[in-house]
Short mmCIF file of C-alpha atoms in Angstrom, two decimals:
data_model
loop_
_atom_site.label_atom_id
_atom_site.label_comp_id
_atom_site.label_asym_id
_atom_site.label_seq_id
_atom_site.Cartn_x
_atom_site.Cartn_y
_atom_site.Cartn_z
CA MET A 81 2.84 -17.92 7.81
CA GLN A 82 -0.15 -19.09 6.06
CA ALA A 83 -1.50 -22.42 7.09
CA GLU A 84 -0.80 -25.24 4.70
CA GLY A 85 -3.37 -27.42 3.25
CA PRO A 86 -6.67 -26.39 1.20
CA PHE A 87 -8.42 -23.24 2.67
CA LEU A 88 -12.01 -23.22 2.39
CA PHE A 89 -13.40 -19.85 2.25
CA SER A 90 -16.75 -19.16 3.63
CA PRO A 91 -18.34 -15.63 4.87
CA GLY A 92 -18.33 -17.19 8.34
CA ARG A 93 -14.45 -17.27 8.33
CA LEU A 94 -14.40 -13.47 8.07
CA GLU A 95 -17.39 -12.82 10.42
CA GLU A 96 -15.20 -14.66 13.11
CA GLY A 97 -13.10 -11.42 13.24
CA LEU A 98 -16.01 -8.72 12.99
CA LYS A 99 -16.71 -7.67 16.23
CA PRO A 100 -20.36 -7.12 17.07
CA GLY A 101 -21.09 -3.45 17.68
CA ALA A 102 -24.32 -1.32 18.37
CA PRO A 103 -26.60 -1.34 15.22
CA SER A 104 -25.85 1.81 13.05
CA GLN A 105 -28.46 4.17 12.13
CA LEU A 106 -29.07 4.10 8.41
CA ALA A 107 -29.44 7.20 6.54
CA MET A 108 -32.35 7.23 4.16
CA SER A 109 -33.55 9.48 1.49
CA ARG A 110 -36.65 9.06 -0.76
CA SER A 111 -37.35 10.41 -4.36
CA GLY A 112 -40.51 8.97 -5.79
CA ASP A 113 -40.79 5.28 -5.46
CA ARG A 114 -36.80 5.07 -4.91
CA THR A 115 -35.20 4.94 -1.55
CA SER A 116 -31.47 5.45 -1.02
CA THR A 117 -29.76 4.24 2.01
CA PHE A 118 -26.22 4.96 3.62
CA ASP A 119 -24.61 2.70 6.28
CA PRO A 120 -22.01 4.79 8.03
CA SER A 121 -20.61 1.55 9.53
CA HIS A 122 -19.76 -0.07 6.29
CA SER A 123 -16.21 1.95 6.05
CA ASP A 124 -15.29 0.46 9.44
CA ASN A 125 -16.37 -2.88 8.63
CA LEU A 126 -14.83 -2.85 5.28
CA LEU A 127 -11.36 -1.85 6.99
CA HIS A 128 -11.77 -4.31 9.44
CA GLY A 129 -12.22 -6.95 7.13
CA LEU A 130 -9.04 -5.91 4.79
CA ASN A 131 -7.30 -5.89 8.16
CA LEU A 132 -8.43 -9.50 8.95
CA LEU A 133 -7.16 -10.61 5.31
CA TRP A 134 -4.04 -9.10 6.05
CA ARG A 135 -3.68 -10.59 9.37
CA LYS A 136 -4.33 -14.06 8.00
CA GLN A 137 -2.36 -13.44 4.86
CA LEU A 138 -5.22 -14.06 2.68
CA PHE A 139 -5.45 -12.88 -0.99
CA CYS A 140 -1.84 -11.04 -0.63
CA ASP A 141 -0.67 -10.09 -4.12
CA VAL A 142 2.59 -8.25 -3.48
CA THR A 143 5.55 -8.75 -0.82
CA LEU A 144 7.67 -5.77 0.50
CA THR A 145 10.91 -6.32 2.05
CA ALA A 146 12.53 -4.16 4.19
CA GLN A 147 15.78 -4.99 6.06
CA GLY A 148 15.30 -8.26 5.43
CA GLN A 149 11.95 -8.62 6.75
CA GLN A 150 9.06 -9.55 4.47
CA PHE A 151 5.54 -8.05 4.82
CA HIS A 152 2.86 -9.71 2.59
CA CYS A 153 0.28 -6.82 1.61
CA HIS A 154 -2.53 -6.12 -0.88
CA LYS A 155 -1.73 -3.97 -4.04
CA ALA A 156 -5.25 -2.49 -3.63
CA VAL A 157 -4.64 -1.00 -0.17
CA LEU A 158 -0.96 0.01 -0.84
CA ALA A 159 -2.06 1.78 -4.15
CA SER A 160 -5.37 3.76 -2.39
CA CYS A 161 -3.15 5.29 0.30
CA SER A 162 0.59 5.60 -1.24
CA GLN A 163 1.11 7.60 -4.32
CA TYR A 164 4.25 5.67 -4.95
CA PHE A 165 2.68 2.67 -5.24
CA ARG A 166 -0.42 3.88 -7.10
CA SER A 167 2.20 5.23 -9.75
CA LEU A 168 4.09 2.03 -9.90
CA PHE A 169 1.22 -0.40 -10.12
CA SER A 170 -0.85 1.55 -12.48
CA SER A 171 2.40 1.89 -14.96
CA HIS A 172 2.39 -1.67 -15.90
CA PRO A 173 -0.06 -4.44 -17.07
CA PRO A 174 -1.22 -7.03 -14.77
CA LEU A 175 0.83 -10.35 -14.82
CA GLY A 176 -0.54 -13.23 -16.73
CA GLY A 177 -0.66 -16.15 -14.39
CA GLY A 178 -0.54 -16.63 -10.61
CA VAL A 179 0.15 -13.87 -8.03
CA GLY A 180 3.00 -13.35 -5.86
CA GLY A 181 5.27 -16.21 -7.29
CA GLN A 182 6.68 -14.29 -10.35
CA ASP A 183 9.35 -11.68 -10.49
CA GLY A 184 8.86 -10.52 -14.04
CA LEU A 185 7.02 -7.62 -14.72
CA GLY A 186 4.19 -7.48 -17.39
CA ALA A 187 2.87 -9.96 -19.54
CA PRO A 188 4.49 -13.58 -19.91
CA LYS A 189 7.19 -14.01 -22.34
CA ASP A 190 5.14 -15.19 -24.91
CA GLN A 191 3.03 -12.20 -24.99
CA GLN A 192 5.73 -9.49 -24.37
CA GLN A 193 7.15 -9.61 -27.94
CA PRO A 194 5.60 -7.81 -30.61
CA PRO A 195 3.70 -9.67 -33.47
CA GLN A 196 6.26 -10.98 -36.04
CA GLN A 197 4.08 -9.88 -38.92
CA GLN A 198 1.56 -6.90 -39.38
CA GLN A 199 -0.73 -6.06 -41.63
CA PRO A 200 0.78 -3.74 -44.65
CA SER A 201 -1.31 -0.98 -43.81
CA GLN A 202 -0.16 -1.05 -40.38
CA GLN A 203 3.10 1.05 -40.47
CA GLN A 204 3.10 2.15 -36.76
CA GLN A 205 5.99 1.08 -34.58
CA PRO A 206 5.48 -0.19 -31.31
CA PRO A 207 5.33 2.51 -28.62
CA PRO A 208 8.93 3.15 -27.14
CA GLN A 209 9.30 1.02 -23.92
CA GLU A 210 9.85 2.83 -20.61
CA GLU A 211 11.96 1.34 -17.98
CA PRO A 212 9.74 -0.44 -15.50
CA GLY A 213 9.08 1.62 -12.25
CA THR A 214 10.43 5.06 -13.96
CA PRO A 215 7.07 6.70 -15.16
CA SER A 216 7.35 10.51 -14.81
CA SER A 217 5.03 10.40 -12.11
CA SER A 218 6.75 7.87 -10.22
CA PRO A 219 9.13 8.36 -7.38
CA ASP A 220 12.88 7.56 -7.63
CA ASP A 221 13.18 3.84 -8.76
CA LYS A 222 16.39 3.64 -6.64
CA LEU A 223 13.90 2.88 -3.96
CA LEU A 224 13.72 -0.94 -5.51
CA THR A 225 16.74 -3.25 -5.87
CA SER A 226 15.01 -4.69 -8.89
CA PRO A 227 12.34 -2.25 -10.58
CA ARG A 228 11.02 -5.13 -12.59
CA ALA A 229 10.01 -7.24 -9.45
CA ILE A 230 6.34 -6.00 -9.46
CA ASN A 231 5.16 -8.55 -7.07
CA ASN A 232 8.31 -9.04 -4.87
CA LEU A 233 9.75 -5.50 -3.88
CA VAL A 234 12.77 -4.73 -1.91
CA LEU A 235 12.52 -1.29 -0.57
CA GLN A 236 15.83 0.52 -0.09
CA GLY A 237 16.03 3.45 2.58
CA CYS A 238 12.82 1.95 4.58
CA SER A 239 13.40 0.41 8.01
CA SER A 240 11.34 -2.58 8.99
CA ILE A 241 9.85 -1.08 11.87
CA GLY A 242 8.89 2.15 10.29
CA LEU A 243 7.20 0.08 7.16
CA ARG A 244 5.56 -2.30 9.66
CA LEU A 245 3.93 0.74 11.70
CA VAL A 246 2.87 2.49 8.38
CA LEU A 247 1.37 -0.62 7.12
CA GLU A 248 -0.68 -1.05 10.61
CA TYR A 249 -1.96 2.41 9.82
CA LEU A 250 -2.95 1.61 6.38
CA TYR A 251 -4.90 -1.45 7.65
CA THR A 252 -6.20 -0.19 11.00
CA ALA A 253 -6.30 3.61 10.73
CA ASN A 254 -4.23 3.31 14.00
CA VAL A 255 -0.16 4.06 14.41
CA THR A 256 1.46 3.80 17.57
CA LEU A 257 4.32 6.31 17.76
CA SER A 258 7.28 7.22 20.20
CA LEU A 259 10.39 9.25 20.08
CA ASP A 260 12.34 6.12 19.35
CA THR A 261 10.18 5.45 16.19
CA VAL A 262 8.90 8.56 14.73
CA GLU A 263 11.71 9.40 12.72
CA GLU A 264 11.44 5.92 10.97
CA VAL A 265 7.86 6.06 10.47
CA LEU A 266 8.11 9.66 9.06
CA SER A 267 10.88 8.64 6.64
CA VAL A 268 8.86 5.74 5.24
CA SER A 269 5.82 7.90 5.06
CA LYS A 270 7.89 10.60 2.87
CA ILE A 271 9.50 7.95 0.69
CA LEU A 272 6.24 6.07 -0.27
CA HIS A 273 4.19 9.53 -0.32
CA ILE A 274 1.92 8.91 2.36
CA PRO A 275 0.96 12.39 3.62
CA GLN A 276 -1.62 10.91 5.95
CA VAL A 277 1.17 9.31 8.06
CA THR A 278 3.42 12.37 7.84
CA LYS A 279 0.72 14.66 9.30
CA LEU A 280 0.19 12.46 12.15
CA CYS A 281 3.99 12.26 12.69
CA VAL A 282 4.22 16.15 12.58
CA GLN A 283 1.47 16.46 15.00
CA PHE A 284 2.98 13.95 17.32
CA LEU A 285 6.36 15.84 17.16
CA ASN A 286 4.35 19.15 17.99
CA ASP A 287 2.67 17.62 21.10
CA GLN A 288 5.73 15.81 22.39
CA ILE A 289 8.16 18.68 22.09
CA SER A 290 9.60 19.79 25.63
CA VAL A 291 12.75 21.55 26.99
CA GLN A 292 14.38 17.66 27.47
CA ASN A 293 13.84 16.74 23.74
CA TYR A 294 14.00 19.86 22.11
CA LYS A 295 17.26 19.40 20.21
CA GLN A 296 15.95 15.81 19.09
CA VAL A 297 12.82 17.12 17.85
CA CYS A 298 14.40 19.91 16.07
CA LYS A 299 16.86 17.57 14.59
CA ILE A 300 14.24 15.35 13.12
CA ALA A 301 12.40 18.22 11.99
CA ALA A 302 15.30 19.62 10.00
CA LEU A 303 16.27 16.18 8.64
CA HIS A 304 12.93 15.83 6.88
CA GLY A 305 12.35 19.30 6.08
CA LEU A 306 9.44 20.11 8.26
CA GLU A 307 8.45 23.52 8.53
CA GLU A 308 5.27 23.04 10.66
#
């Protein structure tokens, strides 16, 4: 739960969570009077900063619900890793107003209606309205109990455990798998189109297969259409 009361943001608050490490070697290249530098630690610092924001529930702009459990996240992080969310979020204009508190999708009501009057020279009809959440490139909208709720999404077919572990991966690049949870993680990764997590699950199953769990692993692989 986010702490009540005003929050005064300062860079120092974020730096509290940045673990000090060995200084990275900057890659530098020169061309005439210009010097280009590359900091290899920047991506790690960025991921750690996003994870810190997620843990503190700062600047979250979408809430995912699975099996009644809510997860507050950042659309940019979800869209950068999931084809499902990338298609869903990019197919609709942003909401006009606050974040997270509105269930409607698109502009406010006073902006949703087409103008009542048009110039005589403009005879074009407004483009046909597509059902929200059903662009041609989007996955099945049956995942959502309410396709219009762009800031509050209830995901059908996703377990809360599987979703939590997938989100852990998105924000940390780490995921903890076991034979008890791998099927749930695999299911969520395939539903939300996150191939990196799917590959990790396949690798885990290949590494863990044994005489004792052979039937269980084969059942999971067959259920999710794995051929590797």
